[in-house]
């Protein structure tokens, strides 16, 4: 039973590796953890294109906030 | 959606690290993300896997053009599909792909967070390189062009704008010098060179080449145009050339139209440019460029070349030969050239066909410029240029008639030869003028048809028929180049109609057959009773010296012979043509040598019975007449010799008389067989052939003349026993006339012998009377003198008799190996019971 579980895990790991490689080829700039999260969401039935839009949006927000925070930090400093 | 919430939280934490500390931001972001996820953004469930992988590959190629990543992706995708874990692999790939496409749109936006991303260095290796390369390329190109521009500006050299050159090129295409490009022509020839004046304006070499090739059109144009103009001003230009000029003119008008269109294009181009300001590239898209011009006028270049070739050809050829020249291009493999030539030929051959039509259906030669393949010898009279439709070309008729009136008189004086000469020499066939599409045999047919019609019209004075025919034919459509089949058909039918009509005219109207049979009956002694009668009435006077004969006596005798024979039933039309005549005689000739019968014919029959034929008839008559004379003489001799038994009682002469009778009968056999041969085997057979031909009514007048000549030749060949050996044609004839002369001499000798015997017999009677005491006359001279005379006569008789026999034997032997089968048959006839062969055998044995 446990061997089957481990097998399943390893194959999941393999799949994730492959997807990661594709993502790198496509230059999506996702790290492995985020990718795993996203793939999990897609598996759960999320519309992939909408998800992509979300990731995009979050990145934009994140960067905007990051800049803000750094500038804030700068001003506070 | 709720089960996605922890995942979404994770995502937000991962991408926006600030949210981990700031709960407000986190909630806001999650709300926002859920809004997006619910929005069905870019929902496209239709995409299948292959389509998707294609899209991805294309994207990958875009990112790194060397293709290695694309193949890598293919590999990865197939491996992914083997994995059992994921149920929505396609969507996963789609997610990645979509994300990737977002990246490029907002490159700088991604670039920034990429700094935060730990994996960034690996990615940047692929991406920035092409972009950077492209940017650097662009910059250097600009800078090089700029450098060149600056350099030129410094040097004061300006590249000409193409639109200016186009204007000039359009001028060049009309043979006019432009502003920047000039046509420099030397004065004498039409040789022109394209010059590019070397000032500050530089035209690049490729453009120069292009302009030169376009200028060829201008050169050809000016050549064609000058030709057309030259012909227009020339006074006597052939009709075919005129129509060529017409066609060329039409083509040139088309060309002008093309130029005009190009010019409007060009001005539109200019306008575009002014509207769009300094954006020349945009204007070129729709307007005119030199290259475009080159392509557009390509067809015209070919066309111009063809026209130029025709013009060149037209300078030294003429009429039909010109048509021929053009026709030779219809065999070209290029369908364009062929089409063009066909079109041109259609136009150019029109006057030819008009002439042809006239010639074929009315027998009129309307060819004022000597272009047709039939030429008329205008000195032969009846040449009529008057054209019923009175085209302007017919002016030549009036001076012609006036000038050649005197010639006509001279011709009339020549008399006899007129008909034949008219037929043979009035029109000539000029092969070099015959268009190739008609063909030699059809050309001959056309020639013959027109000649026949012309002959019917002018020589047979049957113009009404020709005119009706012409009217009928006019309804049957016109002759055209593109309808060669129809042309051939109409030629054939016209030929048939004309030739059968000609035969009809000759046979029905001019009674050619009657004349021919009269010739056969009189000159070839077909009417035996007439010949006998003539011989009888003329015989005594013909034995006299030629200078004692008078024509009126001869004609009187002829009249008697006609009256007393069966031929008085013949129509007077025939009889009045028969005439007796003496040939020119020299000293010592007797009537037999100079007498001849003559049969006179009027035009147009004299076309067939020409001088030559008449001479042949006379020759034949002479020969046959001679044979007839021998026959008659032998008949008389035979009568005398056989009758002598009753009157002459000289027992010692019985044997001599027997020998004479033997010789005579041999000679009679010879002459009879000879005559029968001439009559049955030669004359009648040839006559049958001739009449068969005449009844068939095929062929034209030439064929008729030919048939008649063949008839005559055949007869004279056989009657004169012509040998086929070259140089020895007359050998048998000479033998024959030797024989005939010997026979005559023999006949004379028999007469002498007979007279001698008669006087001898009379002397003996006188002696007997004296013994009885009855005085019947003075006593005759002594025997010795008589005996001497007798010996002389007997010698001559023997000599002549054996001479004839020997020669006949010779002749028979030679005739037996004669090449002509009928002549061999004559030998068989002469030596029917192998008499001469047996005789020869006995001679050789002895």
PDB file of N, CA, C and O in Angstrom, chain B residues 675-706:
ATOM      1  N   UNK B 675      -2.214   0.507-143.818  1.00  0.00           N
ATOM      2  CA  UNK B 675      -3.331   1.439-143.711  1.00  0.00           C
ATOM      3  C   UNK B 675      -4.318   0.995-142.644  1.00  0.00           C
ATOM      4  O   UNK B 675      -4.804   1.805-141.837  1.00  0.00           O
ATOM      5  N   UNK B 676      -4.579  -0.283-142.641  1.00  0.00           N
ATOM      6  CA  UNK B 676      -5.531  -0.795-141.648  1.00  0.00           C
ATOM      7  C   UNK B 676      -4.996  -0.588-140.249  1.00  0.00           C
ATOM      8  O   UNK B 676      -5.724  -0.220-139.332  1.00  0.00           O
ATOM      9  N   UNK B 677      -3.696  -0.808-140.137  1.00  0.00           N
ATOM     10  CA  UNK B 677      -3.073  -0.595-138.831  1.00  0.00           C
ATOM     11  C   UNK B 677      -3.266   0.865-138.392  1.00  0.00           C
ATOM     12  O   UNK B 677      -3.706   1.141-137.272  1.00  0.00           O
ATOM     13  N   UNK B 678      -2.950   1.775-139.290  1.00  0.00           N
ATOM     14  CA  UNK B 678      -3.065   3.194-138.963  1.00  0.00           C
ATOM     15  C   UNK B 678      -4.496   3.529-138.564  1.00  0.00           C
ATOM     16  O   UNK B 678      -4.741   4.265-137.603  1.00  0.00           O
ATOM     17  N   UNK B 679      -5.410   2.979-139.328  1.00  0.00           N
ATOM     18  CA  UNK B 679      -6.809   3.338-139.096  1.00  0.00           C
ATOM     19  C   UNK B 679      -7.350   2.712-137.809  1.00  0.00           C
ATOM     20  O   UNK B 679      -7.834   3.407-136.931  1.00  0.00           O
ATOM     21  N   UNK B 680      -7.184   1.408-137.726  1.00  0.00           N
ATOM     22  CA  UNK B 680      -7.864   0.691-136.643  1.00  0.00           C
ATOM     23  C   UNK B 680      -7.084   0.741-135.332  1.00  0.00           C
ATOM     24  O   UNK B 680      -7.641   1.005-134.277  1.00  0.00           O
ATOM     25  N   UNK B 681      -5.806   0.501-135.453  1.00  0.00           N
ATOM     26  CA  UNK B 681      -5.035   0.387-134.204  1.00  0.00           C
ATOM     27  C   UNK B 681      -4.616   1.733-133.663  1.00  0.00           C
ATOM     28  O   UNK B 681      -4.370   1.866-132.463  1.00  0.00           O
ATOM     29  N   UNK B 682      -4.472   2.691-134.547  1.00  0.00           N
ATOM     30  CA  UNK B 682      -3.908   3.953-134.066  1.00  0.00           C
ATOM     31  C   UNK B 682      -4.975   5.032-133.947  1.00  0.00           C
ATOM     32  O   UNK B 682      -5.297   5.498-132.855  1.00  0.00           O
ATOM     33  N   UNK B 683      -5.536   5.409-135.097  1.00  0.00           N
ATOM     34  CA  UNK B 683      -6.385   6.598-135.093  1.00  0.00           C
ATOM     35  C   UNK B 683      -7.634   6.371-134.245  1.00  0.00           C
ATOM     36  O   UNK B 683      -7.966   7.182-133.379  1.00  0.00           O
ATOM     37  N   UNK B 684      -8.279   5.269-134.457  1.00  0.00           N
ATOM     38  CA  UNK B 684      -9.541   5.057-133.751  1.00  0.00           C
ATOM     39  C   UNK B 684      -9.322   4.901-132.250  1.00  0.00           C
ATOM     40  O   UNK B 684     -10.120   5.380-131.447  1.00  0.00           O
ATOM     41  N   UNK B 685      -8.252   4.227-131.895  1.00  0.00           N
ATOM     42  CA  UNK B 685      -7.983   4.035-130.472  1.00  0.00           C
ATOM     43  C   UNK B 685      -7.717   5.382-129.800  1.00  0.00           C
ATOM     44  O   UNK B 685      -8.275   5.706-128.745  1.00  0.00           O
ATOM     45  N   UNK B 686      -6.883   6.168-130.450  1.00  0.00           N
ATOM     46  CA  UNK B 686      -6.560   7.482-129.886  1.00  0.00           C
ATOM     47  C   UNK B 686      -7.816   8.344-129.818  1.00  0.00           C
ATOM     48  O   UNK B 686      -8.032   9.085-128.843  1.00  0.00           O
ATOM     49  N   UNK B 687      -8.618   8.234-130.837  1.00  0.00           N
ATOM     50  CA  UNK B 687      -9.858   9.020-130.882  1.00  0.00           C
ATOM     51  C   UNK B 687     -10.782   8.641-129.739  1.00  0.00           C
ATOM     52  O   UNK B 687     -11.390   9.496-129.105  1.00  0.00           O
ATOM     53  N   UNK B 688     -10.847   7.376-129.474  1.00  0.00           N
ATOM     54  CA  UNK B 688     -11.695   6.906-128.385  1.00  0.00           C
ATOM     55  C   UNK B 688     -11.237   7.518-127.058  1.00  0.00           C
ATOM     56  O   UNK B 688     -12.050   8.001-126.266  1.00  0.00           O
ATOM     57  N   UNK B 689      -9.954   7.500-126.874  1.00  0.00           N
ATOM     58  CA  UNK B 689      -9.399   8.070-125.657  1.00  0.00           C
ATOM     59  C   UNK B 689      -9.770   9.542-125.527  1.00  0.00           C
ATOM     60  O   UNK B 689     -10.201  10.010-124.474  1.00  0.00           O
ATOM     61  N   UNK B 690      -9.608  10.245-126.621  1.00  0.00           N
ATOM     62  CA  UNK B 690      -9.870  11.682-126.609  1.00  0.00           C
ATOM     63  C   UNK B 690     -11.340  11.966-126.306  1.00  0.00           C
ATOM     64  O   UNK B 690     -11.668  12.815-125.482  1.00  0.00           O
ATOM     65  N   UNK B 691     -12.218  11.244-126.961  1.00  0.00           N
ATOM     66  CA  UNK B 691     -13.646  11.507-126.736  1.00  0.00           C
ATOM     67  C   UNK B 691     -14.049  11.120-125.318  1.00  0.00           C
ATOM     68  O   UNK B 691     -14.857  11.792-124.704  1.00  0.00           O
ATOM     69  N   UNK B 692     -13.442  10.063-124.814  1.00  0.00           N
ATOM     70  CA  UNK B 692     -13.722   9.703-123.426  1.00  0.00           C
ATOM     71  C   UNK B 692     -13.370  10.860-122.506  1.00  0.00           C
ATOM     72  O   UNK B 692     -14.126  11.221-121.603  1.00  0.00           O
ATOM     73  N   UNK B 693     -12.224  11.416-122.760  1.00  0.00           N
ATOM     74  CA  UNK B 693     -11.769  12.532-121.925  1.00  0.00           C
ATOM     75  C   UNK B 693     -12.738  13.707-122.047  1.00  0.00           C
ATOM     76  O   UNK B 693     -13.105  14.330-121.050  1.00  0.00           O
ATOM     77  N   UNK B 694     -13.139  13.979-123.263  1.00  0.00           N
ATOM     78  CA  UNK B 694     -14.016  15.134-123.473  1.00  0.00           C
ATOM     79  C   UNK B 694     -15.358  14.928-122.793  1.00  0.00           C
ATOM     80  O   UNK B 694     -15.944  15.873-122.267  1.00  0.00           O
ATOM     81  N   UNK B 695     -15.832  13.709-122.791  1.00  0.00           N
ATOM     82  CA  UNK B 695     -17.143  13.484-122.176  1.00  0.00           C
ATOM     83  C   UNK B 695     -17.075  13.518-120.664  1.00  0.00           C
ATOM     84  O   UNK B 695     -18.062  13.782-120.005  1.00  0.00           O
ATOM     85  N   UNK B 696     -15.886  13.243-120.144  1.00  0.00           N
ATOM     86  CA  UNK B 696     -15.740  13.273-118.693  1.00  0.00           C
ATOM     87  C   UNK B 696     -15.798  14.704-118.169  1.00  0.00           C
ATOM     88  O   UNK B 696     -16.190  14.952-117.036  1.00  0.00           O
ATOM     89  N   UNK B 697     -15.371  15.631-118.962  1.00  0.00           N
ATOM     90  CA  UNK B 697     -15.389  17.063-118.602  1.00  0.00           C
ATOM     91  C   UNK B 697     -14.645  17.330-117.318  1.00  0.00           C
ATOM     92  O   UNK B 697     -15.130  17.996-116.406  1.00  0.00           O
ATOM     93  N   UNK B 698     -13.472  16.798-117.226  1.00  0.00           N
ATOM     94  CA  UNK B 698     -12.661  17.074-116.041  1.00  0.00           C
ATOM     95  C   UNK B 698     -11.435  17.870-116.451  1.00  0.00           C
ATOM     96  O   UNK B 698     -10.948  17.745-117.560  1.00  0.00           O
ATOM     97  N   UNK B 699     -10.938  18.628-115.469  1.00  0.00           N
ATOM     98  CA  UNK B 699      -9.741  19.404-115.756  1.00  0.00           C
ATOM     99  C   UNK B 699     -10.080  20.696-116.460  1.00  0.00           C
ATOM    100  O   UNK B 699     -11.243  20.987-116.739  1.00  0.00           O
ATOM    101  N   UNK B 700      -9.092  21.440-116.739  1.00  0.00           N
ATOM    102  CA  UNK B 700      -9.304  22.760-117.323  1.00  0.00           C
ATOM    103  C   UNK B 700      -8.878  22.766-118.779  1.00  0.00           C
ATOM    104  O   UNK B 700      -8.664  21.719-119.389  1.00  0.00           O
ATOM    105  N   UNK B 701      -8.762  23.938-119.285  1.00  0.00           N
ATOM    106  CA  UNK B 701      -8.414  24.073-120.688  1.00  0.00           C
ATOM    107  C   UNK B 701      -7.033  23.501-120.957  1.00  0.00           C
ATOM    108  O   UNK B 701      -6.787  22.913-122.018  1.00  0.00           O
ATOM    109  N   UNK B 702      -6.155  23.666-119.997  1.00  0.00           N
ATOM    110  CA  UNK B 702      -4.817  23.112-120.180  1.00  0.00           C
ATOM    111  C   UNK B 702      -4.891  21.603-120.345  1.00  0.00           C
ATOM    112  O   UNK B 702      -4.193  21.028-121.183  1.00  0.00           O
ATOM    113  N   UNK B 703      -5.741  20.995-119.529  1.00  0.00           N
ATOM    114  CA  UNK B 703      -5.893  19.544-119.626  1.00  0.00           C
ATOM    115  C   UNK B 703      -6.454  19.177-120.994  1.00  0.00           C
ATOM    116  O   UNK B 703      -6.045  18.183-121.606  1.00  0.00           O
ATOM    117  N   UNK B 704      -7.372  19.988-121.479  1.00  0.00           N
ATOM    118  CA  UNK B 704      -7.975  19.728-122.782  1.00  0.00           C
ATOM    119  C   UNK B 704      -6.922  19.814-123.880  1.00  0.00           C
ATOM    120  O   UNK B 704      -6.801  18.927-124.736  1.00  0.00           O
ATOM    121  N   UNK B 705      -6.144  20.885-123.806  1.00  0.00           N
ATOM    122  CA  UNK B 705      -5.085  21.054-124.801  1.00  0.00           C
ATOM    123  C   UNK B 705      -4.117  19.888-124.701  1.00  0.00           C
ATOM    124  O   UNK B 705      -3.698  19.312-125.709  1.00  0.00           O
ATOM    125  N   UNK B 706      -3.809  19.554-123.461  1.00  0.00           N
ATOM    126  CA  UNK B 706      -2.883  18.447-123.245  1.00  0.00           C
ATOM    127  C   UNK B 706      -3.416  17.148-123.825  1.00  0.00           C
ATOM    128  O   UNK B 706      -2.677  16.404-124.472  1.00  0.00           O
TER     129      UNK B 706
END
